[in-house]
GROMACS .gro file of C-alpha atoms in nm:
model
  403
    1UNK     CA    1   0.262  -2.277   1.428
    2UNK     CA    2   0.568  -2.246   1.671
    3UNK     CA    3   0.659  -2.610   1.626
    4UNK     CA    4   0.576  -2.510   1.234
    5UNK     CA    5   0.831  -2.243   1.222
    6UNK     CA    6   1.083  -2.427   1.455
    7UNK     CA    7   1.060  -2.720   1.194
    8UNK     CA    8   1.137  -2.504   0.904
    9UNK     CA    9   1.417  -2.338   1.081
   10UNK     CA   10   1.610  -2.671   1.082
   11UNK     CA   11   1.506  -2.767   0.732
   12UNK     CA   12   1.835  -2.827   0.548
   13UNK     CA   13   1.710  -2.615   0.234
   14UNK     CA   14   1.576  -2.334   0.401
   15UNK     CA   15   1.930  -2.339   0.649
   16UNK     CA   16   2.059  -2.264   0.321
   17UNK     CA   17   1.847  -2.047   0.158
   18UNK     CA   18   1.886  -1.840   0.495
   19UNK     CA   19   2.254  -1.844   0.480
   20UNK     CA   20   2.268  -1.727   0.104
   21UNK     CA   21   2.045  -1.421   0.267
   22UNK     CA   22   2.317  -1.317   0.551
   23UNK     CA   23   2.578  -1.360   0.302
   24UNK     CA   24   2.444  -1.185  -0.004
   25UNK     CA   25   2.302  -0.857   0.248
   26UNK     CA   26   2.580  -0.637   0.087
   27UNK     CA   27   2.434  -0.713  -0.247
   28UNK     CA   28   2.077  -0.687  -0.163
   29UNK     CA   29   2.139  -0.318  -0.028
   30UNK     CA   30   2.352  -0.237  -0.292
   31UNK     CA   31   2.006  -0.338  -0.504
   32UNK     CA   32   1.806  -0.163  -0.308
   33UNK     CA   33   2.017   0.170  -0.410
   34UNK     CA   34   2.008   0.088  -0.730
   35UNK     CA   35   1.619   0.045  -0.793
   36UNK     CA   36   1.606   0.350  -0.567
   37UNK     CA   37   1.750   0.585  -0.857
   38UNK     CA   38   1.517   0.432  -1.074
   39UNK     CA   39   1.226   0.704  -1.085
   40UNK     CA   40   0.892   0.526  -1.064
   41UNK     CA   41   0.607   0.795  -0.967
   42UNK     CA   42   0.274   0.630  -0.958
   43UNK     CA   43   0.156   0.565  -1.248
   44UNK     CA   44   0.471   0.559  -1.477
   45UNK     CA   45   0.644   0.265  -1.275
   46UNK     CA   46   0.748   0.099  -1.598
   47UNK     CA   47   1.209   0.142  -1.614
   48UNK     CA   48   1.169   0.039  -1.243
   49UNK     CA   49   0.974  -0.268  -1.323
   50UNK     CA   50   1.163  -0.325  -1.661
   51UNK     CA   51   1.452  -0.358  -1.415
   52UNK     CA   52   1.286  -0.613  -1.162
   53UNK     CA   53   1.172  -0.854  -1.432
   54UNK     CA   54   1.562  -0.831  -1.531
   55UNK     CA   55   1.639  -0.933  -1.192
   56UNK     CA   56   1.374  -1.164  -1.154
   57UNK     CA   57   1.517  -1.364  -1.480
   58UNK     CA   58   1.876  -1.340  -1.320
   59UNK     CA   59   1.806  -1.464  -1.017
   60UNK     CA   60   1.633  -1.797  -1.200
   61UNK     CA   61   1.235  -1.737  -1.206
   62UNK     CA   62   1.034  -1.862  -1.459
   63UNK     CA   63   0.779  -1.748  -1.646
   64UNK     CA   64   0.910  -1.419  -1.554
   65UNK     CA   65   0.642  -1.147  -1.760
   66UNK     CA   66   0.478  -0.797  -1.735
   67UNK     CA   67   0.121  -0.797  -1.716
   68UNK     CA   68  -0.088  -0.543  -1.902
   69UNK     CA   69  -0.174  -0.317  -1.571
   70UNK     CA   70   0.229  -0.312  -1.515
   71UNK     CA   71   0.323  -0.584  -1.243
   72UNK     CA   72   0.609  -0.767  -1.291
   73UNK     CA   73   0.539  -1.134  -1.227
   74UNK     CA   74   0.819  -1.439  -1.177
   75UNK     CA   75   0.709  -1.787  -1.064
   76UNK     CA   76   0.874  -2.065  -0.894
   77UNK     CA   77   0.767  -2.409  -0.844
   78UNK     CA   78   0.476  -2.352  -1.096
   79UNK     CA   79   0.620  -2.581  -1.359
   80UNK     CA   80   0.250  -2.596  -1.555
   81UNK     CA   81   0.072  -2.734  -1.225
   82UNK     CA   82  -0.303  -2.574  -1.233
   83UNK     CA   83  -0.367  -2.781  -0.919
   84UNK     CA   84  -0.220  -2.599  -0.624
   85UNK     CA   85  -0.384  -2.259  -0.531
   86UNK     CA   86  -0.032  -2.044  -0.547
   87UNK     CA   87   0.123  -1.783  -0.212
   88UNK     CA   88   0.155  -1.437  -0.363
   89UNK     CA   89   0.490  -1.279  -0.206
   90UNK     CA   90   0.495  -0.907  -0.342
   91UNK     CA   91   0.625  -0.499  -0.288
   92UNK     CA   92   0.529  -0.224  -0.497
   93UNK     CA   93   0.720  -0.057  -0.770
   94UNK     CA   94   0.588   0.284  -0.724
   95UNK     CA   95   0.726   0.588  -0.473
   96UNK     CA   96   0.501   0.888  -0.403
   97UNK     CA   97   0.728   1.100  -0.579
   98UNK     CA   98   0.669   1.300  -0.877
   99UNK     CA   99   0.928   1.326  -1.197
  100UNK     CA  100   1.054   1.606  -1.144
  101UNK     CA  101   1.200   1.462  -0.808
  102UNK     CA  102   1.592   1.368  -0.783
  103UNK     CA  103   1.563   1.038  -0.645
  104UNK     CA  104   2.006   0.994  -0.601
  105UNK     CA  105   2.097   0.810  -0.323
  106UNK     CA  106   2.349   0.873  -0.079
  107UNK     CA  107   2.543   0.613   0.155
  108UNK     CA  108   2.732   0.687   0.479
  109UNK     CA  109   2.821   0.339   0.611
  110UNK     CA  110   2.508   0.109   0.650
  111UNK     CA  111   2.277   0.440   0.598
  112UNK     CA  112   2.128   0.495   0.264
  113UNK     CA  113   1.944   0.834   0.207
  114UNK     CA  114   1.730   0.932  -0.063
  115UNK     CA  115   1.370   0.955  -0.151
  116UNK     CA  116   1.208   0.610  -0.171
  117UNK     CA  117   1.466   0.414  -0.030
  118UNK     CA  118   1.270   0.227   0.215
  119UNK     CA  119   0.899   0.277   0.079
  120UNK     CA  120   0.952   0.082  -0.174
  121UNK     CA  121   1.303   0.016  -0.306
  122UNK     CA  122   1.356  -0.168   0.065
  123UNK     CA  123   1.053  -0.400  -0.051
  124UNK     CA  124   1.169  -0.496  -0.333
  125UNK     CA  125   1.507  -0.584  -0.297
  126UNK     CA  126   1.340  -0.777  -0.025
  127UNK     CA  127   1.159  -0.952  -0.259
  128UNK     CA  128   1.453  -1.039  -0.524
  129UNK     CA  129   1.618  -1.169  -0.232
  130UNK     CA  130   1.363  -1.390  -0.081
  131UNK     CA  131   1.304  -1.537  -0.446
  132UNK     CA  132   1.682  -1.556  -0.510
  133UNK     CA  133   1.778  -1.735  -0.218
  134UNK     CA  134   1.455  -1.972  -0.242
  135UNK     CA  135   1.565  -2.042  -0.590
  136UNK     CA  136   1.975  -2.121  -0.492
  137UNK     CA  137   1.857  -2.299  -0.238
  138UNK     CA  138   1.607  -2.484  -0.416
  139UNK     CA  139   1.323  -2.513  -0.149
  140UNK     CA  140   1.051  -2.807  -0.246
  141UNK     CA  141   0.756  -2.597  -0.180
  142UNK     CA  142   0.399  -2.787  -0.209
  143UNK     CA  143   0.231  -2.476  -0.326
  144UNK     CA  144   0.413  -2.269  -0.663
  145UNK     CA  145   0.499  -1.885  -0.576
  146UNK     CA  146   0.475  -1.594  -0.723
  147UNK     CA  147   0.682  -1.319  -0.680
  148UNK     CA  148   0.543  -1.019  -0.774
  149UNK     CA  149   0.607  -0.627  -0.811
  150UNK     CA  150   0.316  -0.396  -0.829
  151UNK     CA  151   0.229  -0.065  -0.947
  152UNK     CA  152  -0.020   0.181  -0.800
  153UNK     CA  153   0.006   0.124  -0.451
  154UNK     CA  154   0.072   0.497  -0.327
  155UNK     CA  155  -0.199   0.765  -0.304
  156UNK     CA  156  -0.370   0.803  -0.658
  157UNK     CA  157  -0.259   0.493  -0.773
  158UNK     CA  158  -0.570   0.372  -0.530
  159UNK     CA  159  -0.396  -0.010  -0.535
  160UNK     CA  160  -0.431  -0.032  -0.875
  161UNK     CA  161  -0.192  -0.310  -0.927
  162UNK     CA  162  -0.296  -0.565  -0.660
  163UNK     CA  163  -0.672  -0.513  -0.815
  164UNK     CA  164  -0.611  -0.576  -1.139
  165UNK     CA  165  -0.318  -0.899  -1.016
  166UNK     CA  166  -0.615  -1.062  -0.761
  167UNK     CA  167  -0.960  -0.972  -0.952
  168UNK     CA  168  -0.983  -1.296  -1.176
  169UNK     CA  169  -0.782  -1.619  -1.266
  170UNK     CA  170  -0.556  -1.439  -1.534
  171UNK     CA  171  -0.298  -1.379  -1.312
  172UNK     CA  172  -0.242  -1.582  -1.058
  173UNK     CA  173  -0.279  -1.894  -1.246
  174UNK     CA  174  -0.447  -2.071  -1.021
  175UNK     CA  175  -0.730  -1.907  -0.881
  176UNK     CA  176  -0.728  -1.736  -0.539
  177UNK     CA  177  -0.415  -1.708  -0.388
  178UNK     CA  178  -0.366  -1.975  -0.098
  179UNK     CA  179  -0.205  -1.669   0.078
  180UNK     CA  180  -0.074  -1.334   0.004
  181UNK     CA  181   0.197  -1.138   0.165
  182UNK     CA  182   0.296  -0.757   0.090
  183UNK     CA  183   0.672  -0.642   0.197
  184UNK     CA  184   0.653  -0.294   0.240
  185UNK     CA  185   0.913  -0.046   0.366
  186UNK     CA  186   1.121  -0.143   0.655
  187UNK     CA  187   1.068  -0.290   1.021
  188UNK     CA  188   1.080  -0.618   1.180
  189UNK     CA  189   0.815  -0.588   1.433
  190UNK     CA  190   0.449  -0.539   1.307
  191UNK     CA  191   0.254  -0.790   1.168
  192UNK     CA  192  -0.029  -0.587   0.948
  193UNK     CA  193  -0.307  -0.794   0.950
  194UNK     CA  194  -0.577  -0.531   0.961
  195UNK     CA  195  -0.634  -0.353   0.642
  196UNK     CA  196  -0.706   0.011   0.706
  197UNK     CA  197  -0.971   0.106   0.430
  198UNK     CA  198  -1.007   0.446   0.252
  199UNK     CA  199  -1.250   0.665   0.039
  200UNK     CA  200  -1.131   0.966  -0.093
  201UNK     CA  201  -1.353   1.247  -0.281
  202UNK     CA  202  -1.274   1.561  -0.473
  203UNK     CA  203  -1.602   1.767  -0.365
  204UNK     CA  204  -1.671   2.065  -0.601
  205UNK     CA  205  -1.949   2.275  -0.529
  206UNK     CA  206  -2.045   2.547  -0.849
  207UNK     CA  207  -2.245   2.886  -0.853
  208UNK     CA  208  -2.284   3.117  -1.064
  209UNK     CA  209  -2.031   3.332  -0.946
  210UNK     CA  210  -1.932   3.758  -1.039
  211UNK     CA  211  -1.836   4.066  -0.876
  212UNK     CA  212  -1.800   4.057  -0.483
  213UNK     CA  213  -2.000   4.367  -0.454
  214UNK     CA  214  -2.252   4.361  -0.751
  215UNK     CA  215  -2.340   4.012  -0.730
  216UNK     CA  216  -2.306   3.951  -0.363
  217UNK     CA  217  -2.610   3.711  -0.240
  218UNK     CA  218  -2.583   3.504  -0.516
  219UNK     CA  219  -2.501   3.166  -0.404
  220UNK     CA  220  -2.111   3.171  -0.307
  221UNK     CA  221  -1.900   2.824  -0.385
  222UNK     CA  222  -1.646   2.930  -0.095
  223UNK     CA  223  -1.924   2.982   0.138
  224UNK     CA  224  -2.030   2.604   0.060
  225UNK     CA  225  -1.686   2.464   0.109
  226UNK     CA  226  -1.658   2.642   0.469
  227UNK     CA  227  -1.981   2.533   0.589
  228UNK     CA  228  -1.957   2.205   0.454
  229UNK     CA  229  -1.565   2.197   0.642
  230UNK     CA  230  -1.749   2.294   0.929
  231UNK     CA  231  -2.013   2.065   0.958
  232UNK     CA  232  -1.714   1.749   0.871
  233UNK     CA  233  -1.522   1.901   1.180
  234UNK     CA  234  -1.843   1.831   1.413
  235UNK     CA  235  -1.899   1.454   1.296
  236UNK     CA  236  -1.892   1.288   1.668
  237UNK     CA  237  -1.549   1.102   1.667
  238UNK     CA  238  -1.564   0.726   1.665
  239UNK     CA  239  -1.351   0.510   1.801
  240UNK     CA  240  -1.419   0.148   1.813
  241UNK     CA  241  -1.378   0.099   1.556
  242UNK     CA  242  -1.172   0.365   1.514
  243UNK     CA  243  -1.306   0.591   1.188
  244UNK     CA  244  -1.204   0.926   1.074
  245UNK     CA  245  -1.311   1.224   0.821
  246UNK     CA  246  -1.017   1.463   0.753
  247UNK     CA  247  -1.055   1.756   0.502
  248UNK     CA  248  -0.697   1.755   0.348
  249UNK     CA  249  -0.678   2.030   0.111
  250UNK     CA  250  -0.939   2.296  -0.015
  251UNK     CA  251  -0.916   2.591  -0.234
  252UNK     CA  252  -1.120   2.759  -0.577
  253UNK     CA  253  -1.181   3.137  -0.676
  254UNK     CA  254  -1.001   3.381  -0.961
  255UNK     CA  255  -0.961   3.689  -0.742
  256UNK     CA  256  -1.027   3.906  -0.449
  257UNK     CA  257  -1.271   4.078  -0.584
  258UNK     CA  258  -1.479   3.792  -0.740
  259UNK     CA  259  -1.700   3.568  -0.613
  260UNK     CA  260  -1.606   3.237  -0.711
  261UNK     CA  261  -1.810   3.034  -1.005
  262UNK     CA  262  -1.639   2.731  -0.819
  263UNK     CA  263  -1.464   2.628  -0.492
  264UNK     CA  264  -1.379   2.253  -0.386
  265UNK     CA  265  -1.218   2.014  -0.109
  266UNK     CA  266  -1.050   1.707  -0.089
  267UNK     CA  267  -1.165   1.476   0.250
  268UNK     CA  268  -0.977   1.138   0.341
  269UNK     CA  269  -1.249   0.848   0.468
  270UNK     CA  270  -1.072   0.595   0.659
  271UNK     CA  271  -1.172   0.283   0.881
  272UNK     CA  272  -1.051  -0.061   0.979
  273UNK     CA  273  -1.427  -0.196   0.963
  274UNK     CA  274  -1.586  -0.214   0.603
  275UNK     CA  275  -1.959  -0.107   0.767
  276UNK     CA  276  -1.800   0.149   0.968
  277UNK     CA  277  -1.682   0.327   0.620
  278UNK     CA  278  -1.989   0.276   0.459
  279UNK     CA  279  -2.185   0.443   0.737
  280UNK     CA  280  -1.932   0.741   0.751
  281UNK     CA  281  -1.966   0.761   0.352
  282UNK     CA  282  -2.344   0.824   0.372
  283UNK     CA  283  -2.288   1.027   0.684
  284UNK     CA  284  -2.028   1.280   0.459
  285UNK     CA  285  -2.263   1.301   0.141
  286UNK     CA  286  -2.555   1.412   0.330
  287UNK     CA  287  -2.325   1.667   0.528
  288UNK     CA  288  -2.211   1.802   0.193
  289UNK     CA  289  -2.598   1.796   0.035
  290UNK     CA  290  -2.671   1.987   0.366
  291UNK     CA  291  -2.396   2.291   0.311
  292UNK     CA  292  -2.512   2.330  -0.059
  293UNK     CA  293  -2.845   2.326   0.037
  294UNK     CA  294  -2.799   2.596   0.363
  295UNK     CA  295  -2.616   2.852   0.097
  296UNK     CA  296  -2.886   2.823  -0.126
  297UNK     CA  297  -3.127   2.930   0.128
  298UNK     CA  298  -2.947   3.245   0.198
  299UNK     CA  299  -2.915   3.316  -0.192
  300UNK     CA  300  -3.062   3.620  -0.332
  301UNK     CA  301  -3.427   3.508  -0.425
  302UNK     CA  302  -3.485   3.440  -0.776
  303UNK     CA  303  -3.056   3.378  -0.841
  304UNK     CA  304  -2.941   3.075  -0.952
  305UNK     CA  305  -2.896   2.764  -0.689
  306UNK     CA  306  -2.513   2.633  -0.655
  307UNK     CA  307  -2.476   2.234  -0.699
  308UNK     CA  308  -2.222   1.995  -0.556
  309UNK     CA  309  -2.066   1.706  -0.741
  310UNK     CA  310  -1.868   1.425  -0.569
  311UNK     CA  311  -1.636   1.228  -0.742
  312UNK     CA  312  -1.426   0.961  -0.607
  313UNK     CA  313  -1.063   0.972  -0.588
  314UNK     CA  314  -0.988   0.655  -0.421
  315UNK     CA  315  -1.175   0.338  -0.261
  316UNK     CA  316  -0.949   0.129  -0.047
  317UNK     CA  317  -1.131  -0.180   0.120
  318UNK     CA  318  -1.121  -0.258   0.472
  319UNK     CA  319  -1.143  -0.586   0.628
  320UNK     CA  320  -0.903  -0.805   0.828
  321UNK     CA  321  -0.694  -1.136   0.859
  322UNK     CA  322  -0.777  -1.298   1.207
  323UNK     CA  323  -0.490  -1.337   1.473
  324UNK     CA  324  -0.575  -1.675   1.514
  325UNK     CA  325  -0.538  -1.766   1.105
  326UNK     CA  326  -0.206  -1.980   1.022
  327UNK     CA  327  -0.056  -1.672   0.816
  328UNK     CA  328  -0.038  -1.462   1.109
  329UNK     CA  329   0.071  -1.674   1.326
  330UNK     CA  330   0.319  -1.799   1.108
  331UNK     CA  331   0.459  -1.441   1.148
  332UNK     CA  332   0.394  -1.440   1.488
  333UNK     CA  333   0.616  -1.732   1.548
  334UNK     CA  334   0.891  -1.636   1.272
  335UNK     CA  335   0.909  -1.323   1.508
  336UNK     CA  336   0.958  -1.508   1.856
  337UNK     CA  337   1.205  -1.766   1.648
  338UNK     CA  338   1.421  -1.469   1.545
  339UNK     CA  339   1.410  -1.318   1.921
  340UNK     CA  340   1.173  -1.033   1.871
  341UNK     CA  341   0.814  -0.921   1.991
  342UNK     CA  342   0.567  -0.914   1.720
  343UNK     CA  343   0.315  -0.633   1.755
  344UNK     CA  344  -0.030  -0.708   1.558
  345UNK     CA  345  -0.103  -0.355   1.360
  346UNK     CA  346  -0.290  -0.155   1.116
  347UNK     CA  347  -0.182  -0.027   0.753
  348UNK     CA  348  -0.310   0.046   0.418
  349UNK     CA  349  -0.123  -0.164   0.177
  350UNK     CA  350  -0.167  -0.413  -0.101
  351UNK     CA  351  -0.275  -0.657   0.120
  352UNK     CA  352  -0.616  -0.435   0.163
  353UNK     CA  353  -0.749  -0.601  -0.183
  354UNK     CA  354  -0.644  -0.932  -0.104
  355UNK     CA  355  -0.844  -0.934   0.252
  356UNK     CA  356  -1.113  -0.737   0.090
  357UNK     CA  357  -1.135  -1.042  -0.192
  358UNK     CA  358  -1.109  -1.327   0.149
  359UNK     CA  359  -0.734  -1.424   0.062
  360UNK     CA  360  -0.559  -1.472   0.394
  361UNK     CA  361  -0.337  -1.143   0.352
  362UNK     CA  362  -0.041  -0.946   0.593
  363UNK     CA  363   0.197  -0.685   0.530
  364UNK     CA  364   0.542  -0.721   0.688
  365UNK     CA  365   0.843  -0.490   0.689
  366UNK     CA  366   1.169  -0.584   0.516
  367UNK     CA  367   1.376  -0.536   0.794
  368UNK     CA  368   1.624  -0.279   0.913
  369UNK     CA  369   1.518   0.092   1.029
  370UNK     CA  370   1.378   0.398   0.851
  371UNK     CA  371   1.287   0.758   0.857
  372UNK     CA  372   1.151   1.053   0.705
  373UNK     CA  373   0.898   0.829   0.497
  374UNK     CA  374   0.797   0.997   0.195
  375UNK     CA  375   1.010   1.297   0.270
  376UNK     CA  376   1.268   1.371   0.010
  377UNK     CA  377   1.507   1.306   0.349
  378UNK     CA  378   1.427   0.943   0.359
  379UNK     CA  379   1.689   0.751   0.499
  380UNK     CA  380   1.721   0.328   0.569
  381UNK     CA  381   1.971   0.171   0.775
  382UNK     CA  382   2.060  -0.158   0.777
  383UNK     CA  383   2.005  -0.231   1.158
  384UNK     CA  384   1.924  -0.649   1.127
  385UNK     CA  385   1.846  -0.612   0.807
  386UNK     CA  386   1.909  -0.961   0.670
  387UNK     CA  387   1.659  -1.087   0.972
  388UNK     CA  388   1.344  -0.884   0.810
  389UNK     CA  389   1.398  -1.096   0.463
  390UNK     CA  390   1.460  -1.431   0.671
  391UNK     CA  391   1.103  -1.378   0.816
  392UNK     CA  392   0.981  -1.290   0.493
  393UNK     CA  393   1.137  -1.609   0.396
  394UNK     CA  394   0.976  -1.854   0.661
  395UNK     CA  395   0.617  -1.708   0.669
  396UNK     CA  396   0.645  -1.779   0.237
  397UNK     CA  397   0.765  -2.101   0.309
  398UNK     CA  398   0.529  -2.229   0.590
  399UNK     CA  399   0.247  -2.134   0.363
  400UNK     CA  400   0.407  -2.252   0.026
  401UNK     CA  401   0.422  -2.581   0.273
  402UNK     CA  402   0.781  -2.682   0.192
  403UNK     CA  403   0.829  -3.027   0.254
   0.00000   0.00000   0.00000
């Protein structure tokens, strides 16, 4: 894949496509600021992506359209061929900020500060660039692209986007993707090729509740939550693979003097191995069917038994692209051909649904350095930041197979 990579380097149309990157990094920043102030909270992602399809038709795309879960898609090279299973190249639209959240952005020199500026708006200006400079430069690529901007990445959004862009033929045009690459945030060193999978539950446990003193012994919600917290905090860590159970926020009652009719907790599943999670889910519900059933036993006989209901917030599959596949060492070797270390990591991105589905799938960074992510402090500087989008641009073009 070296000799690969080396090859494409010296390719006359991907010289130039890399040259209309270094020269047009003022403008891609000055996007990224500008998408930035576009609000785009999960789940109501649609001015932000109104304005990347705008983009996406400036820049040349075809086909450029918004499907009906809210990506924004823009081809090149597709030109009505159904033959060629396509490479996905995509960043998501959506920040984990709510509405109500000023999302101005700030710039002192090659800093840019403001919510969101890195996770995502540094994606996707990636992404218009890699597609604009691919376009200008007019790469032959064997296999058509797609460009495409997501919704429903962060938190509740539980990769909404990516599921509804990968699940079935609609999409994608051709059928599975031949390969499918997330840009996400900024960096230039990882390579995230192991999807880290999630489950997330909202676990309410109800009683009957009433006065603290009258109707103490009844069956007490709160009770269930701490026992059932304490019983999560004594699951025997595991570590290879590594798989945790975190209880992340808790709360329920009306008052200090009243015993709650319900009380609840949030818990965060996560694991790199699919078998691992599933394990660790049935380990959880039984913990949680254990604290409602040890508070019932201590209820005053003859009251009413509490119940616990589990409903799922989020399912995030696990799963992995190997080292050895040609996609990762594709951006193995764009690394070493750009003079940096690659280091092999773990993430939760789009790319989880693609490995999950067996598309060859990474995540890279767009380049540059960031900080404060998903602080309203977050800041992005433009430290090599042309170099992130240049890898972005060879690992799309050795697996497009541009000729």
């Amino acid at each position: 894949m070296d000799h690969a990579v080396s090859r494409l380097l010296a390719h006359e149309r991907i010289r130039a496509a890399r040259h209309h990157i270094e020269r047009t990094d003022e403008v891609t920043l000055a996007r990224q600021a500008a998408l930035s102030t576009i609000p785009a909270p999960t789940g109501a992602e649609g001015r932000r992506a109104a304005r990347v399809a705008e983009l996406f038709r400036e820049i040349g795309l075809s086909d450029v359209s918004i499907d009906h879960a809210g990506n924004v898609h823009g081809w090149l090279g597709k030109n009505g061929d159904k033959s060629a299973a396509p490479v996905v190249l995509a960043a998501h639209l959506d920040t984990v900020f709510g509405a109500e959240v000023d999302v101005a952005v700030e710039r002192r020199g090659q800093r840019l500060e403001g919510p969101g500026i890195s996770d995502n708006a540094r994606g996707l200006a990636a992404l218009v660039a890699v597609a604009e400079a691919m376009v200008a430069a007019r790469v032959p690529a064997t296999r058509p692209i797609l460009f495409a901007a997501t919704v429903g990445e962060e938190g509740s959004g539980d990769l909404r986007g990516v599921k509804y862009l990968l699940n079935g033929k609609r999409e994608t045009g051709n059928g599975k993707p031949a390969a499918f690459i997330a840009l996400d945030g900024a960096g230039l060193d990882r390579v995230i090729h192991r999807a880290l999978g999630s489950k997330r539950y909202h676990v309410t446990f109800r009683g009957p509740g009433g006065h603290s003193w009258a109707a103490f012994g009844v069956a007490n919600p709160a009770n269930a939550v701490g026992r059932a917290a304490a019983l999560l905090a004594d699951l025997a860590p595991q570590h290879a693979p590594r798989t945790t159970c975190a209880v992340v926020r808790l709360g329920g009652g009306t008052g200090l003097n009243s015993i709650p009719q319900e009380a609840w907790l949030d818990l965060d599943l996560r694991s790199e191995d699919p078998r691992a999670l599933a394990q660790l889910d049935v380990t959880v519900r039984t913990a949680l069917e254990r604290a409602a059933d040890d508070e019932n036993r201590r209820r005053t006989a003859g009251s009413p038994t509490l119940r616990v209901e589990i409903q799922l917030l989020g399912d995030r599959p696990s799963g992995i692209t190997p080292r050895a596949h040609p996609l990762v060492q594709a951006a193995v070797a764009a690394n070493r051909a750009l003079g940096r270390d690659a280091e092999l990591a773990s993430a939760s991105t789009d790319a989880n649904v693609a490995i999950a589905l067996g598309i060859p799938a990474i995540a890279l960074g767009a380049g540059g350095k960031a900080g404060d992510a998903h602080l309203a402090t977050e800041w992005y500087e433009n430290v090599e930041g042309a170099l992130g989008i240049i890898r972005a641009l060879l690992v799309t073009a050795a697996m497009a197979e541009v000729v």
